[in-house]
Amino acid sequence: MCSNRSNLRIAACLALAIGSAIGVTAARSQALAASKPPLATGITNSGAAEAQVIEATRKGDILTIKIRFAPLVPDKMESIYAQITEKDYENSFYVLAGDKKYLLLRDSQDTPLASPQLSIRNTKDSPVSGTWYGRFPAPPKDITEVSLTIHGVETIDAIPIADKQP
């Protein structure tokens, strides 16, 4: 069973489960995930990886954004952020839609609905060096693209939103 302690572990467990379910190796599953073209891109502040938005889905009142990081510098490991502080929550994790700023949603324990920490690990043979997700209040239906700011990554603009039925 997968542990909820690390988003990387979750992603790896999902890749293994998907690979096993369809008779493909875990490495092949990871390569398949990496082959999906990104909706928009940005670079980490250090320049070590490219942030690739692979999903921006509005379902009801929630906008979910998922990012994979593609290595640009080989054999590098770096912490993008270790935790989401209150100051970072207010200033470094948000979506801009039109002229309105949307902060991350929080759960019933007041924890932001996003990857609690983000590290990237660039290895020679891996097309993906890390992942990130965040859930925000969905902007109105007439807004079709957003900009995303997350700590440690340049702002990613012109992210198209896909609508899904609740």
JSON list of C-alpha atoms in Angstrom, two decimals, residues 17-164:
[
{"chain": "A", "resi": 17, "resn": "ALA", "atom": "CA", "xyz": [0.01, 0.26, -10.24]},
{"chain": "A", "resi": 18, "resn": "ILE", "atom": "CA", "xyz": [-0.81, 1.57, -13.70]},
{"chain": "A", "resi": 19, "resn": "GLY", "atom": "CA", "xyz": [2.11, -0.31, -15.20]},
{"chain": "A", "resi": 20, "resn": "SER", "atom": "CA", "xyz": [1.08, -3.54, -13.51]},
{"chain": "A", "resi": 21, "resn": "ALA", "atom": "CA", "xyz": [-2.55, -3.10, -14.49]},
{"chain": "A", "resi": 22, "resn": "ILE", "atom": "CA", "xyz": [-1.78, -2.75, -18.18]},
{"chain": "A", "resi": 23, "resn": "GLY", "atom": "CA", "xyz": [1.23, -5.04, -18.32]},
{"chain": "A", "resi": 24, "resn": "VAL", "atom": "CA", "xyz": [3.82, -2.31, -18.75]},
{"chain": "A", "resi": 25, "resn": "THR", "atom": "CA", "xyz": [6.94, -1.78, -16.65]},
{"chain": "A", "resi": 26, "resn": "ALA", "atom": "CA", "xyz": [7.13, 1.11, -14.19]},
{"chain": "A", "resi": 27, "resn": "ALA", "atom": "CA", "xyz": [9.80, 2.76, -16.32]},
{"chain": "A", "resi": 28, "resn": "ARG", "atom": "CA", "xyz": [7.54, 2.58, -19.37]},
{"chain": "A", "resi": 29, "resn": "SER", "atom": "CA", "xyz": [4.66, 4.10, -17.36]},
{"chain": "A", "resi": 30, "resn": "GLN", "atom": "CA", "xyz": [6.90, 6.98, -16.34]},
{"chain": "A", "resi": 31, "resn": "ALA", "atom": "CA", "xyz": [7.99, 7.51, -19.95]},
{"chain": "A", "resi": 32, "resn": "LEU", "atom": "CA", "xyz": [4.35, 7.50, -21.07]},
{"chain": "A", "resi": 33, "resn": "ALA", "atom": "CA", "xyz": [3.48, 10.14, -18.45]},
{"chain": "A", "resi": 34, "resn": "ALA", "atom": "CA", "xyz": [6.40, 12.28, -19.57]},
{"chain": "A", "resi": 35, "resn": "SER", "atom": "CA", "xyz": [5.34, 12.11, -23.23]},
{"chain": "A", "resi": 36, "resn": "LYS", "atom": "CA", "xyz": [2.10, 14.06, -22.68]},
{"chain": "A", "resi": 37, "resn": "PRO", "atom": "CA", "xyz": [2.80, 17.60, -23.95]},
{"chain": "A", "resi": 38, "resn": "PRO", "atom": "CA", "xyz": [2.55, 20.30, -21.27]},
{"chain": "A", "resi": 39, "resn": "LEU", "atom": "CA", "xyz": [-0.18, 22.95, -21.28]},
{"chain": "A", "resi": 40, "resn": "ALA", "atom": "CA", "xyz": [2.33, 25.62, -20.17]},
{"chain": "A", "resi": 41, "resn": "THR", "atom": "CA", "xyz": [5.85, 25.72, -18.76]},
{"chain": "A", "resi": 42, "resn": "GLY", "atom": "CA", "xyz": [8.13, 27.62, -16.42]},
{"chain": "A", "resi": 43, "resn": "ILE", "atom": "CA", "xyz": [11.59, 27.14, -14.92]},
{"chain": "A", "resi": 44, "resn": "THR", "atom": "CA", "xyz": [12.60, 26.56, -11.30]},
{"chain": "A", "resi": 45, "resn": "ASN", "atom": "CA", "xyz": [14.45, 29.52, -9.78]},
{"chain": "A", "resi": 46, "resn": "SER", "atom": "CA", "xyz": [17.74, 27.59, -9.92]},
{"chain": "A", "resi": 47, "resn": "GLY", "atom": "CA", "xyz": [17.23, 26.60, -13.56]},
{"chain": "A", "resi": 48, "resn": "ALA", "atom": "CA", "xyz": [17.62, 22.91, -12.70]},
{"chain": "A", "resi": 49, "resn": "ALA", "atom": "CA", "xyz": [14.19, 21.79, -13.97]},
{"chain": "A", "resi": 50, "resn": "GLU", "atom": "CA", "xyz": [11.32, 22.82, -16.18]},
{"chain": "A", "resi": 51, "resn": "ALA", "atom": "CA", "xyz": [7.89, 22.98, -14.52]},
{"chain": "A", "resi": 52, "resn": "GLN", "atom": "CA", "xyz": [5.38, 21.51, -16.97]},
{"chain": "A", "resi": 53, "resn": "VAL", "atom": "CA", "xyz": [1.67, 22.00, -16.29]},
{"chain": "A", "resi": 54, "resn": "ILE", "atom": "CA", "xyz": [0.01, 18.74, -17.29]},
{"chain": "A", "resi": 55, "resn": "GLU", "atom": "CA", "xyz": [-3.48, 19.41, -15.93]},
{"chain": "A", "resi": 56, "resn": "ALA", "atom": "CA", "xyz": [-5.64, 22.41, -15.09]},
{"chain": "A", "resi": 57, "resn": "THR", "atom": "CA", "xyz": [-9.15, 21.14, -14.49]},
{"chain": "A", "resi": 58, "resn": "ARG", "atom": "CA", "xyz": [-12.18, 23.06, -13.24]},
{"chain": "A", "resi": 59, "resn": "LYS", "atom": "CA", "xyz": [-14.72, 20.71, -11.66]},
{"chain": "A", "resi": 60, "resn": "GLY", "atom": "CA", "xyz": [-17.54, 22.49, -9.88]},
{"chain": "A", "resi": 61, "resn": "ASP", "atom": "CA", "xyz": [-16.02, 25.06, -7.54]},
{"chain": "A", "resi": 62, "resn": "ILE", "atom": "CA", "xyz": [-12.49, 23.58, -7.57]},
{"chain": "A", "resi": 63, "resn": "LEU", "atom": "CA", "xyz": [-9.57, 24.18, -9.94]},
{"chain": "A", "resi": 64, "resn": "THR", "atom": "CA", "xyz": [-6.90, 21.46, -9.75]},
{"chain": "A", "resi": 65, "resn": "ILE", "atom": "CA", "xyz": [-3.48, 22.08, -11.24]},
{"chain": "A", "resi": 66, "resn": "LYS", "atom": "CA", "xyz": [-0.83, 19.37, -11.62]},
{"chain": "A", "resi": 67, "resn": "ILE", "atom": "CA", "xyz": [2.80, 19.90, -12.57]},
{"chain": "A", "resi": 68, "resn": "ARG", "atom": "CA", "xyz": [5.63, 17.54, -13.46]},
{"chain": "A", "resi": 69, "resn": "PHE", "atom": "CA", "xyz": [9.25, 18.69, -13.40]},
{"chain": "A", "resi": 70, "resn": "ALA", "atom": "CA", "xyz": [11.56, 17.73, -16.26]},
{"chain": "A", "resi": 71, "resn": "PRO", "atom": "CA", "xyz": [15.27, 17.78, -15.46]},
{"chain": "A", "resi": 72, "resn": "LEU", "atom": "CA", "xyz": [17.43, 20.38, -17.23]},
{"chain": "A", "resi": 73, "resn": "VAL", "atom": "CA", "xyz": [20.62, 19.84, -15.21]},
{"chain": "A", "resi": 74, "resn": "PRO", "atom": "CA", "xyz": [21.75, 16.21, -14.75]},
{"chain": "A", "resi": 75, "resn": "ASP", "atom": "CA", "xyz": [22.41, 14.63, -11.36]},
{"chain": "A", "resi": 76, "resn": "LYS", "atom": "CA", "xyz": [21.00, 17.44, -9.22]},
{"chain": "A", "resi": 77, "resn": "MET", "atom": "CA", "xyz": [18.81, 17.23, -6.14]},
{"chain": "A", "resi": 78, "resn": "GLU", "atom": "CA", "xyz": [17.25, 20.34, -4.67]},
{"chain": "A", "resi": 79, "resn": "SER", "atom": "CA", "xyz": [14.55, 21.40, -2.27]},
{"chain": "A", "resi": 80, "resn": "ILE", "atom": "CA", "xyz": [12.21, 23.92, -3.89]},
{"chain": "A", "resi": 81, "resn": "TYR", "atom": "CA", "xyz": [10.36, 24.42, -0.58]},
{"chain": "A", "resi": 82, "resn": "ALA", "atom": "CA", "xyz": [10.34, 22.44, 2.66]},
{"chain": "A", "resi": 83, "resn": "GLN", "atom": "CA", "xyz": [6.91, 23.55, 3.87]},
{"chain": "A", "resi": 84, "resn": "ILE", "atom": "CA", "xyz": [4.18, 26.06, 3.14]},
{"chain": "A", "resi": 85, "resn": "THR", "atom": "CA", "xyz": [4.46, 28.79, 5.75]},
{"chain": "A", "resi": 86, "resn": "GLU", "atom": "CA", "xyz": [1.60, 31.21, 6.38]},
{"chain": "A", "resi": 87, "resn": "LYS", "atom": "CA", "xyz": [3.57, 34.00, 4.68]},
{"chain": "A", "resi": 88, "resn": "ASP", "atom": "CA", "xyz": [4.29, 31.76, 1.67]},
{"chain": "A", "resi": 89, "resn": "TYR", "atom": "CA", "xyz": [0.64, 30.67, 1.57]},
{"chain": "A", "resi": 90, "resn": "GLU", "atom": "CA", "xyz": [-0.45, 34.29, 1.20]},
{"chain": "A", "resi": 91, "resn": "ASN", "atom": "CA", "xyz": [2.33, 35.46, -1.14]},
{"chain": "A", "resi": 92, "resn": "SER", "atom": "CA", "xyz": [3.80, 32.52, -3.06]},
{"chain": "A", "resi": 93, "resn": "PHE", "atom": "CA", "xyz": [1.01, 30.04, -3.87]},
{"chain": "A", "resi": 94, "resn": "TYR", "atom": "CA", "xyz": [-1.83, 31.44, -5.93]},
{"chain": "A", "resi": 95, "resn": "VAL", "atom": "CA", "xyz": [-3.63, 31.56, -9.25]},
{"chain": "A", "resi": 96, "resn": "LEU", "atom": "CA", "xyz": [-4.37, 34.81, -11.09]},
{"chain": "A", "resi": 97, "resn": "ALA", "atom": "CA", "xyz": [-7.56, 34.72, -13.14]},
{"chain": "A", "resi": 98, "resn": "GLY", "atom": "CA", "xyz": [-8.40, 37.98, -14.81]},
{"chain": "A", "resi": 99, "resn": "ASP", "atom": "CA", "xyz": [-7.73, 40.58, -12.11]},
{"chain": "A", "resi": 100, "resn": "LYS", "atom": "CA", "xyz": [-8.47, 38.28, -9.16]},
{"chain": "A", "resi": 101, "resn": "LYS", "atom": "CA", "xyz": [-6.02, 36.33, -6.98]},
{"chain": "A", "resi": 102, "resn": "TYR", "atom": "CA", "xyz": [-7.10, 32.88, -5.70]},
{"chain": "A", "resi": 103, "resn": "LEU", "atom": "CA", "xyz": [-5.18, 31.31, -2.80]},
{"chain": "A", "resi": 104, "resn": "LEU", "atom": "CA", "xyz": [-4.92, 27.57, -2.26]},
{"chain": "A", "resi": 105, "resn": "LEU", "atom": "CA", "xyz": [-7.93, 25.88, -0.72]},
{"chain": "A", "resi": 106, "resn": "ARG", "atom": "CA", "xyz": [-7.51, 24.50, 2.81]},
{"chain": "A", "resi": 107, "resn": "ASP", "atom": "CA", "xyz": [-8.81, 21.28, 4.34]},
{"chain": "A", "resi": 108, "resn": "SER", "atom": "CA", "xyz": [-10.80, 20.96, 7.58]},
{"chain": "A", "resi": 109, "resn": "GLN", "atom": "CA", "xyz": [-7.55, 21.11, 9.57]},
{"chain": "A", "resi": 110, "resn": "ASP", "atom": "CA", "xyz": [-6.54, 24.38, 7.85]},
{"chain": "A", "resi": 111, "resn": "THR", "atom": "CA", "xyz": [-3.82, 22.67, 5.79]},
{"chain": "A", "resi": 112, "resn": "PRO", "atom": "CA", "xyz": [-3.33, 24.02, 2.25]},
{"chain": "A", "resi": 113, "resn": "LEU", "atom": "CA", "xyz": [-4.43, 21.58, -0.45]},
{"chain": "A", "resi": 114, "resn": "ALA", "atom": "CA", "xyz": [-1.10, 21.32, -2.23]},
{"chain": "A", "resi": 115, "resn": "SER", "atom": "CA", "xyz": [2.09, 19.31, -2.13]},
{"chain": "A", "resi": 116, "resn": "PRO", "atom": "CA", "xyz": [3.30, 19.96, 1.45]},
{"chain": "A", "resi": 117, "resn": "GLN", "atom": "CA", "xyz": [6.93, 20.09, 0.31]},
{"chain": "A", "resi": 118, "resn": "LEU", "atom": "CA", "xyz": [8.65, 20.01, -3.07]},
{"chain": "A", "resi": 119, "resn": "SER", "atom": "CA", "xyz": [12.01, 18.53, -3.93]},
{"chain": "A", "resi": 120, "resn": "ILE", "atom": "CA", "xyz": [13.34, 17.63, -7.33]},
{"chain": "A", "resi": 121, "resn": "ARG", "atom": "CA", "xyz": [15.80, 14.89, -8.09]},
{"chain": "A", "resi": 122, "resn": "ASN", "atom": "CA", "xyz": [17.36, 14.94, -11.54]},
{"chain": "A", "resi": 123, "resn": "THR", "atom": "CA", "xyz": [18.80, 11.60, -12.55]},
{"chain": "A", "resi": 124, "resn": "LYS", "atom": "CA", "xyz": [20.34, 10.52, -15.82]},
{"chain": "A", "resi": 125, "resn": "ASP", "atom": "CA", "xyz": [17.59, 8.18, -16.97]},
{"chain": "A", "resi": 126, "resn": "SER", "atom": "CA", "xyz": [14.44, 9.76, -15.53]},
{"chain": "A", "resi": 127, "resn": "PRO", "atom": "CA", "xyz": [12.24, 12.03, -17.66]},
{"chain": "A", "resi": 128, "resn": "VAL", "atom": "CA", "xyz": [10.49, 13.33, -14.51]},
{"chain": "A", "resi": 129, "resn": "SER", "atom": "CA", "xyz": [12.32, 14.77, -11.49]},
{"chain": "A", "resi": 130, "resn": "GLY", "atom": "CA", "xyz": [9.32, 15.67, -9.31]},
{"chain": "A", "resi": 131, "resn": "THR", "atom": "CA", "xyz": [5.63, 16.48, -9.21]},
{"chain": "A", "resi": 132, "resn": "TRP", "atom": "CA", "xyz": [3.36, 19.10, -7.66]},
{"chain": "A", "resi": 133, "resn": "TYR", "atom": "CA", "xyz": [-0.39, 19.60, -7.28]},
{"chain": "A", "resi": 134, "resn": "GLY", "atom": "CA", "xyz": [-2.60, 22.33, -5.89]},
{"chain": "A", "resi": 135, "resn": "ARG", "atom": "CA", "xyz": [-6.33, 22.94, -5.49]},
{"chain": "A", "resi": 136, "resn": "PHE", "atom": "CA", "xyz": [-7.77, 26.44, -5.74]},
{"chain": "A", "resi": 137, "resn": "PRO", "atom": "CA", "xyz": [-11.23, 27.99, -5.82]},
{"chain": "A", "resi": 138, "resn": "ALA", "atom": "CA", "xyz": [-12.35, 27.79, -9.44]},
{"chain": "A", "resi": 139, "resn": "PRO", "atom": "CA", "xyz": [-12.62, 31.09, -11.29]},
{"chain": "A", "resi": 140, "resn": "PRO", "atom": "CA", "xyz": [-15.87, 31.92, -13.11]},
{"chain": "A", "resi": 141, "resn": "LYS", "atom": "CA", "xyz": [-16.69, 29.90, -16.23]},
{"chain": "A", "resi": 142, "resn": "ASP", "atom": "CA", "xyz": [-15.90, 32.81, -18.55]},
{"chain": "A", "resi": 143, "resn": "ILE", "atom": "CA", "xyz": [-12.23, 32.65, -17.42]},
{"chain": "A", "resi": 144, "resn": "THR", "atom": "CA", "xyz": [-10.53, 30.13, -19.71]},
{"chain": "A", "resi": 145, "resn": "GLU", "atom": "CA", "xyz": [-6.90, 30.48, -18.64]},
{"chain": "A", "resi": 146, "resn": "VAL", "atom": "CA", "xyz": [-4.95, 31.36, -15.51]},
{"chain": "A", "resi": 147, "resn": "SER", "atom": "CA", "xyz": [-1.44, 32.19, -14.31]},
{"chain": "A", "resi": 148, "resn": "LEU", "atom": "CA", "xyz": [0.11, 30.16, -11.50]},
{"chain": "A", "resi": 149, "resn": "THR", "atom": "CA", "xyz": [2.64, 31.26, -8.91]},
{"chain": "A", "resi": 150, "resn": "ILE", "atom": "CA", "xyz": [4.28, 28.68, -6.64]},
{"chain": "A", "resi": 151, "resn": "HIS", "atom": "CA", "xyz": [7.30, 29.20, -4.41]},
{"chain": "A", "resi": 152, "resn": "GLY", "atom": "CA", "xyz": [10.62, 28.48, -6.12]},
{"chain": "A", "resi": 153, "resn": "VAL", "atom": "CA", "xyz": [9.26, 28.49, -9.69]},
{"chain": "A", "resi": 154, "resn": "GLU", "atom": "CA", "xyz": [8.81, 31.37, -12.11]},
{"chain": "A", "resi": 155, "resn": "THR", "atom": "CA", "xyz": [5.19, 32.38, -12.69]},
{"chain": "A", "resi": 156, "resn": "ILE", "atom": "CA", "xyz": [3.58, 30.17, -15.31]},
{"chain": "A", "resi": 157, "resn": "ASP", "atom": "CA", "xyz": [1.23, 32.14, -17.56]},
{"chain": "A", "resi": 158, "resn": "ALA", "atom": "CA", "xyz": [-1.51, 31.25, -20.06]},
{"chain": "A", "resi": 159, "resn": "ILE", "atom": "CA", "xyz": [-2.52, 27.91, -18.52]},
{"chain": "A", "resi": 160, "resn": "PRO", "atom": "CA", "xyz": [-5.70, 26.76, -20.32]},
{"chain": "A", "resi": 161, "resn": "ILE", "atom": "CA", "xyz": [-8.48, 25.41, -18.09]},
{"chain": "A", "resi": 162, "resn": "ALA", "atom": "CA", "xyz": [-10.41, 22.25, -19.03]},
{"chain": "A", "resi": 163, "resn": "ASP", "atom": "CA", "xyz": [-13.94, 22.00, -17.64]},
{"chain": "A", "resi": 164, "resn": "LYS", "atom": "CA", "xyz": [-15.22, 18.69, -16.26]}
]
